[in-house]
Amino acid sequence: MIKLSRIYFRTPWKFENAAGRRRLSVLNKARWMPFTKGPDDIMTETFNQMGYSVDILDPYTAYFLHKMRKPTQPVADLGCGFGIVTKHLLNAGATVIANDISRAHLAEVEDSVPREQRSRLTIVHGDASQLDFPANSLSGIMAGRWVHFLTSPEAYFDFFHRALRWLEPGGSLCVTVHTMKAWSPPEVCAAYEIKRASGMAWPGWVSREMKWEGLRDRLPDRGYAFRLEELKGLVEEIGFHVEKCGLYGLRIPAHPPERQVELAPNNTIGIVASKSISLT
Ligand SMILES: C[S@@+](CC[C@H](N)C(=O)[O-])C[C@H]1O[C@@H](n2cnc3c(N)ncnc32)[C@H](O)[C@@H]1O
């Protein structure tokens, strides 16, 4: 099982056959991936204190890549970090727009892409939430673990509205974000549950002092920790059709070492949502 998941996460697009699809369905049920490697082997710290870039694929990103096997338009990897998704997309034959707010990350991506693939790669530097692609011009948008750094409800609405506009009808968006459990100790999570139960709107804002000490200098000071139903509800309200969503786990190197395994399950949300073919 462990061996299969390692193979699957590295080569999702190869599963065109029945056996592959069966494996896909088994693995999609996993809520926490039993990584055979330690967190330091799969997570690379970003250069700009924006968390870690991950070099394995979670089930939602893998499903998104599976859908992006024959895109008719470019696919954007927004907040691409060190480009794991960009490279999978390029290997699968897609034309890719790799974006990040860090020029240093983009330089790493560009340098590590084989020369023969570079004609299909466009590098776009800047804040992804402020980009302006033409309407209906993208087959897919990947937003891997940075959307939670947006700092106001308006910024979330604005970004998801833009994403819907940029996608061609039938195109797909994949979003991954961390939950409160990834960022904050249990007592902060418990206080959050009380706020949430009281019916407070947008209860998930997380400030610097609410985070695990080891994460404080590795993340922006403010972020928003969604619950699965909350993020799903938001993208549906914008007009997406949610195809697949759920929780999965990542071991986070900045968590106290003795608690990393306990804190890993269900600390990250994945959503794959599509734009209706009747929308333009
Ligand atoms: C936690 S890393 C995730 C990298 C990669 N997507 C992954 O899932 O492994 C967050 C990345 O998003 C980038 N980022 C954060 N906010 C951004 C924004 N508003 N626009 C573009 N990139 C952003 C950071 O520079 C960093 O590379």
Short mmCIF file of C-alpha atoms and ligand atoms in Angstrom, two decimals:
data_model
loop_
_atom_site.label_atom_id
_atom_site.label_comp_id
_atom_site.label_asym_id
_atom_site.label_seq_id
_atom_site.Cartn_x
_atom_site.Cartn_y
_atom_site.Cartn_z
CA MET A 1 0.00 0.00 0.00
CA ILE A 2 2.76 2.39 0.97
CA LYS A 3 4.69 1.50 -2.13
CA LEU A 4 1.68 2.00 -4.39
CA SER A 5 0.89 5.40 -2.94
CA ARG A 6 4.45 6.57 -3.52
CA ILE A 7 4.22 5.45 -7.14
CA TYR A 8 0.80 6.95 -7.59
CA PHE A 9 1.64 10.33 -6.17
CA ARG A 10 4.57 10.66 -8.50
CA THR A 11 2.89 9.61 -11.75
CA PRO A 12 -0.87 10.23 -11.62
CA TRP A 13 -1.41 10.82 -15.32
CA LYS A 14 -0.18 7.35 -16.24
CA PHE A 15 -3.31 5.68 -14.89
CA GLU A 16 -5.32 5.34 -18.03
CA ASN A 17 -6.21 1.71 -17.43
CA ALA A 18 -8.68 -0.04 -15.13
CA ALA A 19 -6.02 -1.08 -12.60
CA GLY A 20 -4.86 2.50 -12.35
CA ARG A 21 -8.37 3.79 -11.81
CA ARG A 22 -8.92 1.21 -9.07
CA ARG A 23 -5.75 2.36 -7.38
CA LEU A 24 -6.92 5.95 -7.75
CA SER A 25 -10.19 5.19 -5.98
CA VAL A 26 -8.45 3.35 -3.12
CA LEU A 27 -6.02 6.17 -2.59
CA ASN A 28 -8.63 8.85 -2.82
CA LYS A 29 -10.15 7.41 0.31
CA ALA A 30 -6.93 7.88 2.26
CA ARG A 31 -7.25 10.81 4.61
CA TRP A 32 -3.64 10.76 5.59
CA MET A 33 -0.83 9.61 3.38
CA PRO A 34 1.51 7.14 5.10
CA PHE A 35 4.68 8.77 3.85
CA THR A 36 7.68 6.55 3.78
CA LYS A 37 9.98 9.57 3.98
CA GLY A 38 10.29 12.11 6.76
CA PRO A 39 8.82 15.62 6.40
CA ASP A 40 12.20 17.17 5.68
CA ASP A 41 12.57 14.97 2.61
CA ILE A 42 9.36 16.15 1.00
CA MET A 43 9.05 19.74 2.24
CA THR A 44 11.38 22.55 1.23
CA GLU A 45 11.18 25.81 3.10
CA THR A 46 10.24 28.75 0.90
CA PHE A 47 12.68 31.67 0.53
CA ASN A 48 10.08 34.21 1.61
CA GLN A 49 8.62 32.81 4.85
CA MET A 50 5.51 31.50 3.09
CA GLY A 51 5.63 27.97 4.46
CA TYR A 52 6.92 24.93 2.62
CA SER A 53 6.86 23.80 -0.99
CA VAL A 54 5.96 20.11 -1.10
CA ASP A 55 7.39 17.63 -3.56
CA ILE A 56 4.70 14.95 -3.38
CA LEU A 57 1.15 15.11 -4.69
CA ASP A 58 -1.89 15.00 -2.44
CA PRO A 59 -5.02 13.22 -3.77
CA TYR A 60 -6.71 16.48 -4.86
CA THR A 61 -3.75 17.80 -6.81
CA ALA A 62 -3.31 14.33 -8.30
CA TYR A 63 -6.95 14.31 -9.38
CA PHE A 64 -6.55 17.80 -10.87
CA LEU A 65 -3.49 16.63 -12.83
CA HIS A 66 -5.46 13.60 -13.99
CA LYS A 67 -8.05 16.01 -15.42
CA MET A 68 -5.34 18.12 -17.08
CA ARG A 69 -4.00 15.37 -19.33
CA LYS A 70 -5.17 16.98 -22.56
CA PRO A 71 -5.83 20.65 -21.83
CA THR A 72 -6.88 22.73 -24.80
CA GLN A 73 -5.70 25.98 -23.18
CA PRO A 74 -2.82 26.85 -20.83
CA VAL A 75 -2.92 25.71 -17.21
CA ALA A 76 -1.85 28.20 -14.50
CA ASP A 77 0.09 27.04 -11.44
CA LEU A 78 -0.43 30.03 -9.14
CA GLY A 79 1.85 30.34 -6.12
CA CYS A 80 3.87 27.53 -7.67
CA GLY A 81 6.69 27.52 -5.09
CA PHE A 82 9.46 25.34 -6.47
CA GLY A 83 7.19 24.09 -9.23
CA ILE A 84 6.24 20.50 -8.48
CA VAL A 85 2.84 20.88 -10.18
CA THR A 86 4.31 22.92 -13.02
CA LYS A 87 6.74 20.10 -13.75
CA HIS A 88 4.05 17.41 -13.65
CA LEU A 89 1.95 19.49 -16.05
CA LEU A 90 4.86 20.06 -18.43
CA ASN A 91 5.72 16.35 -18.37
CA ALA A 92 2.10 15.61 -19.31
CA GLY A 93 2.37 17.93 -22.33
CA ALA A 94 0.48 20.99 -21.05
CA THR A 95 1.33 24.61 -21.76
CA VAL A 96 1.92 26.09 -18.32
CA ILE A 97 1.87 29.52 -16.72
CA ALA A 98 3.96 29.35 -13.54
CA ASN A 99 3.33 32.21 -11.15
CA ASP A 100 4.74 33.13 -7.77
CA ILE A 101 5.10 36.23 -5.66
CA SER A 102 8.79 35.32 -5.19
CA ARG A 103 11.17 35.93 -8.10
CA ALA A 104 13.70 33.62 -6.43
CA HIS A 105 11.22 30.71 -6.49
CA LEU A 106 10.45 31.35 -10.15
CA ALA A 107 14.16 31.40 -11.00
CA GLU A 108 14.49 27.95 -9.37
CA VAL A 109 11.56 26.67 -11.40
CA GLU A 110 12.90 28.04 -14.67
CA ASP A 111 16.38 26.66 -14.04
CA SER A 112 15.11 23.20 -13.22
CA VAL A 113 12.79 22.76 -16.23
CA PRO A 114 14.41 20.84 -19.11
CA ARG A 115 15.33 23.03 -22.07
CA GLU A 116 13.00 21.14 -24.45
CA GLN A 117 9.98 22.00 -22.25
CA ARG A 118 10.70 25.70 -21.83
CA SER A 119 8.78 26.78 -24.93
CA ARG A 120 5.62 25.57 -23.14
CA LEU A 121 6.41 27.45 -19.95
CA THR A 122 5.54 31.10 -19.25
CA ILE A 123 6.79 32.60 -16.02
CA VAL A 124 4.59 35.30 -14.49
CA HIS A 125 5.83 37.08 -11.40
CA GLY A 126 3.39 38.80 -9.00
CA ASP A 127 0.48 38.53 -6.61
CA ALA A 128 -1.75 35.83 -8.11
CA SER A 129 -4.86 37.40 -6.64
CA GLN A 130 -4.22 40.52 -8.71
CA LEU A 131 -3.41 38.90 -12.07
CA ASP A 132 -5.65 39.52 -15.02
CA PHE A 133 -5.86 36.70 -17.54
CA PRO A 134 -8.38 36.99 -20.38
CA ALA A 135 -11.80 35.48 -19.70
CA ASN A 136 -12.16 31.77 -20.63
CA SER A 137 -8.45 31.52 -21.41
CA LEU A 138 -7.28 28.77 -18.99
CA SER A 139 -8.10 25.06 -18.87
CA GLY A 140 -7.01 24.79 -15.27
CA ILE A 141 -5.85 26.74 -12.25
CA MET A 142 -3.81 25.25 -9.44
CA ALA A 143 -3.66 27.27 -6.22
CA GLY A 144 -1.52 25.20 -3.87
CA ARG A 145 -1.41 26.30 -0.20
CA TRP A 146 -1.17 30.07 -0.56
CA VAL A 147 -4.81 31.22 -0.82
CA HIS A 148 -4.98 31.03 3.00
CA PHE A 149 -2.58 34.00 3.12
CA LEU A 150 -5.18 36.40 1.68
CA THR A 151 -6.06 38.89 4.38
CA SER A 152 -9.71 39.90 3.96
CA PRO A 153 -13.05 38.31 3.01
CA GLU A 154 -13.16 40.64 -0.03
CA ALA A 155 -9.81 39.29 -1.22
CA TYR A 156 -11.21 35.73 -1.17
CA PHE A 157 -14.36 36.67 -3.08
CA ASP A 158 -12.34 38.69 -5.58
CA PHE A 159 -9.81 35.92 -6.21
CA PHE A 160 -12.41 33.17 -6.70
CA HIS A 161 -14.47 35.42 -8.98
CA ARG A 162 -11.38 36.11 -11.07
CA ALA A 163 -10.52 32.41 -11.21
CA LEU A 164 -14.02 31.56 -12.42
CA ARG A 165 -13.76 34.22 -15.12
CA TRP A 166 -10.32 33.06 -16.29
CA LEU A 167 -11.36 29.41 -16.71
CA GLU A 168 -12.82 28.14 -19.94
CA PRO A 169 -16.25 26.51 -19.53
CA GLY A 170 -15.57 23.03 -18.13
CA GLY A 171 -12.17 24.12 -16.78
CA SER A 172 -11.01 23.13 -13.29
CA LEU A 173 -9.68 24.87 -10.21
CA CYS A 174 -7.73 23.02 -7.54
CA VAL A 175 -7.25 24.74 -4.18
CA THR A 176 -5.37 23.40 -1.18
CA VAL A 177 -5.25 25.26 2.15
CA HIS A 178 -4.25 24.42 5.70
CA THR A 179 -6.74 24.08 8.53
CA MET A 180 -6.33 25.59 11.99
CA LYS A 181 -4.83 22.30 13.17
CA ALA A 182 -1.79 22.84 10.94
CA TRP A 183 -1.04 26.31 12.23
CA SER A 184 -2.09 26.45 15.87
CA PRO A 185 -1.74 24.48 19.12
CA PRO A 186 -4.80 22.61 20.48
CA GLU A 187 -5.78 25.35 22.96
CA VAL A 188 -6.01 27.89 20.12
CA CYS A 189 -8.01 25.40 18.04
CA ALA A 190 -10.38 24.92 20.99
CA ALA A 191 -10.89 28.69 21.33
CA TYR A 192 -11.56 28.84 17.59
CA GLU A 193 -14.24 26.13 17.93
CA ILE A 194 -16.01 28.25 20.54
CA LYS A 195 -15.93 31.32 18.28
CA ARG A 196 -17.21 29.23 15.40
CA ALA A 197 -20.01 27.69 17.45
CA SER A 198 -21.13 31.19 18.46
CA GLY A 199 -21.99 31.87 14.83
CA MET A 200 -19.31 34.51 14.28
CA ALA A 201 -18.69 35.32 10.60
CA TRP A 202 -15.15 34.52 9.36
CA PRO A 203 -13.95 33.03 12.67
CA GLY A 204 -10.72 31.56 11.26
CA TRP A 205 -8.33 34.53 11.19
CA VAL A 206 -4.99 33.46 12.61
CA SER A 207 -2.45 35.99 13.84
CA ARG A 208 1.24 35.46 14.56
CA GLU A 209 0.84 34.77 18.28
CA MET A 210 -1.86 32.14 17.61
CA LYS A 211 0.59 29.91 15.72
CA TRP A 212 2.96 27.21 16.83
CA GLU A 213 6.16 28.96 17.84
CA GLY A 214 8.19 27.18 15.16
CA LEU A 215 5.84 28.48 12.47
CA ARG A 216 5.77 32.15 13.49
CA ASP A 217 8.83 33.15 11.47
CA ARG A 218 7.98 30.80 8.64
CA LEU A 219 4.57 32.21 7.72
CA PRO A 220 3.05 35.64 7.02
CA ASP A 221 1.64 37.18 10.21
CA ARG A 222 -2.00 36.91 9.12
CA GLY A 223 -3.84 34.06 7.46
CA TYR A 224 -7.26 32.45 7.34
CA ALA A 225 -7.84 28.85 8.42
CA PHE A 226 -10.89 27.47 6.62
CA ARG A 227 -13.02 24.53 7.54
CA LEU A 228 -13.80 22.17 4.69
CA GLU A 229 -17.53 23.06 4.55
CA GLU A 230 -16.71 26.76 4.72
CA LEU A 231 -14.33 26.73 1.74
CA LYS A 232 -16.63 24.44 -0.22
CA GLY A 233 -19.56 26.79 0.49
CA LEU A 234 -17.53 29.79 -0.62
CA VAL A 235 -16.46 28.37 -3.99
CA GLU A 236 -20.00 27.13 -4.62
CA GLU A 237 -21.38 30.58 -3.81
CA ILE A 238 -19.01 32.05 -6.41
CA GLY A 239 -20.45 29.66 -9.00
CA PHE A 240 -18.11 26.67 -9.14
CA HIS A 241 -19.31 23.08 -9.13
CA VAL A 242 -17.31 21.17 -6.49
CA GLU A 243 -16.29 17.79 -7.92
CA LYS A 244 -14.13 16.49 -5.13
CA CYS A 245 -13.16 17.79 -1.73
CA GLY A 246 -11.86 16.52 1.56
CA LEU A 247 -9.13 16.57 4.16
CA TYR A 248 -5.66 15.14 3.91
CA GLY A 249 -2.54 15.28 6.03
CA LEU A 250 0.96 16.69 5.83
CA ARG A 251 3.69 16.33 8.39
CA ILE A 252 4.97 19.81 9.04
CA PRO A 253 8.66 20.11 9.94
CA ALA A 254 8.12 23.17 12.18
CA HIS A 255 5.72 21.33 14.48
CA PRO A 256 7.30 20.02 17.69
CA PRO A 257 9.09 16.83 16.54
CA GLU A 258 7.36 14.59 19.07
CA ARG A 259 3.91 15.77 17.90
CA GLN A 260 4.37 15.73 14.12
CA VAL A 261 2.63 12.38 13.57
CA GLU A 262 -0.28 13.28 15.86
CA LEU A 263 -0.76 16.65 14.15
CA ALA A 264 -0.53 15.41 10.56
CA PRO A 265 -3.92 13.79 9.85
CA ASN A 266 -6.59 16.07 8.40
CA ASN A 267 -4.63 19.32 8.63
CA THR A 268 -5.08 20.33 4.99
CA ILE A 269 -8.10 20.79 2.71
CA GLY A 270 -8.22 19.93 -0.97
CA ILE A 271 -10.94 21.03 -3.39
CA VAL A 272 -11.28 20.43 -7.10
CA ALA A 273 -14.08 22.52 -8.62
CA SER A 274 -15.13 23.15 -12.19
CA LYS A 275 -16.73 25.92 -14.20
CA SER A 276 -20.02 24.86 -15.72
CA ILE A 277 -19.94 24.35 -19.47
CA SER A 278 -22.93 26.68 -19.72
CA LEU A 279 -20.98 29.61 -18.20
CA THR A 280 -18.95 31.97 -20.37
C1 LIG B 1 3.30 27.06 1.01
S1 LIG B 1 4.06 27.49 -0.48
C2 LIG B 1 3.26 26.33 -1.57
C3 LIG B 1 4.02 26.09 -2.84
C4 LIG B 1 3.38 25.08 -3.77
N1 LIG B 1 2.19 25.62 -4.39
C5 LIG B 1 3.04 23.83 -3.03
O1 LIG B 1 1.84 23.58 -2.79
O2 LIG B 1 3.97 23.10 -2.65
C6 LIG B 1 3.23 29.01 -0.93
C7 LIG B 1 3.78 29.62 -2.20
O3 LIG B 1 2.86 30.60 -2.65
C8 LIG B 1 3.55 31.80 -2.95
N2 LIG B 1 2.58 32.88 -2.72
C9 LIG B 1 2.05 33.29 -1.55
N3 LIG B 1 1.14 34.25 -1.74
C10 LIG B 1 1.10 34.46 -3.08
C11 LIG B 1 0.35 35.32 -3.91
N4 LIG B 1 -0.54 36.18 -3.42
N5 LIG B 1 0.56 35.27 -5.24
C12 LIG B 1 1.46 34.41 -5.77
N6 LIG B 1 2.19 33.57 -5.03
C13 LIG B 1 2.02 33.58 -3.71
C14 LIG B 1 4.76 31.80 -2.04
O4 LIG B 1 5.79 32.60 -2.52
C15 LIG B 1 5.11 30.32 -2.02
O5 LIG B 1 5.96 29.98 -3.07
#
